[in-house]
């Protein structure tokens, strides 16, 4: 079965700095990969998803993620953090040949002025 | 536009009591519907999904059940709550033809505390 590991339960960056949230997956078959964001007191919102097309996926709010099969990674990045990016971010994986969707434990992003 | 509602927003229930959480979607037809649970300090776990009225698939064995009595209504139930059922329950909907790669839109969630 596939699984997801998000390295760092809490990441803190300064406003304007690079955001890098790490996600590694384990799957014996090609996966579909997702990043979701949960702003305070709100539900989950899809940021972006990888479904075996381009390995570099661009999402909303300036975020992007790159699927690297050799590293089994799908890290989320944003060149310049805004205060409004403060939220909890979840990585998720589905193996294409089953219906088991797994979420990571989440990474809380804090943006300092 | 589509909206998704969940109620109640917060619920405190004693062990052994029944549970009923409701999720409704507006503005779309025949959506795929999902129930997730987020336990404290853990990631989201898919509990149930439904691709149509009366069609429920369960992902994990537990004392919870789900039902879809109407096209845009998804209910999560339990006959007897356990302490371990405490958590944050999220409902989601999607409109794709492949429910596995649906873009899922989440509701605001219900925080359940079992005492």
mmCIF file with all atom_site columns, N, CA, C and O in Angstrom, chain A residues 12 44 92:
data_model
loop_
_atom_site.group_PDB
_atom_site.id
_atom_site.type_symbol
_atom_site.label_atom_id
_atom_site.label_alt_id
_atom_site.label_comp_id
_atom_site.label_asym_id
_atom_site.label_entity_id
_atom_site.label_seq_id
_atom_site.pdbx_PDB_ins_code
_atom_site.Cartn_x
_atom_site.Cartn_y
_atom_site.Cartn_z
_atom_site.occupancy
_atom_site.B_iso_or_equiv
_atom_site.pdbx_formal_charge
_atom_site.auth_seq_id
_atom_site.auth_comp_id
_atom_site.auth_asym_id
_atom_site.auth_atom_id
_atom_site.pdbx_PDB_model_num
ATOM 1  N N  . UNK A 1 12 ? 8.663   27.410 9.254  1.00 0.00 ? 12 UNK A N  1
ATOM 2  C CA . UNK A 1 12 ? 8.538   28.852 9.434  1.00 0.00 ? 12 UNK A CA 1
ATOM 3  C C  . UNK A 1 12 ? 9.462   29.568 8.459  1.00 0.00 ? 12 UNK A C  1
ATOM 4  O O  . UNK A 1 12 ? 10.644  29.221 8.362  1.00 0.00 ? 12 UNK A O  1
ATOM 5  N N  . UNK A 1 44 ? -10.608 22.124 3.437  1.00 0.00 ? 44 UNK A N  1
ATOM 6  C CA . UNK A 1 44 ? -9.474  21.864 2.566  1.00 0.00 ? 44 UNK A CA 1
ATOM 7  C C  . UNK A 1 44 ? -9.730  22.414 1.174  1.00 0.00 ? 44 UNK A C  1
ATOM 8  O O  . UNK A 1 44 ? -10.848 22.383 0.676  1.00 0.00 ? 44 UNK A O  1
ATOM 9  N N  . UNK A 1 92 ? -1.074  14.255 -0.549 1.00 0.00 ? 92 UNK A N  1
ATOM 10 C CA . UNK A 1 92 ? -1.870  13.033 -0.615 1.00 0.00 ? 92 UNK A CA 1
ATOM 11 C C  . UNK A 1 92 ? -1.460  12.222 -1.836 1.00 0.00 ? 92 UNK A C  1
ATOM 12 O O  . UNK A 1 92 ? -1.003  12.770 -2.836 1.00 0.00 ? 92 UNK A O  1
#
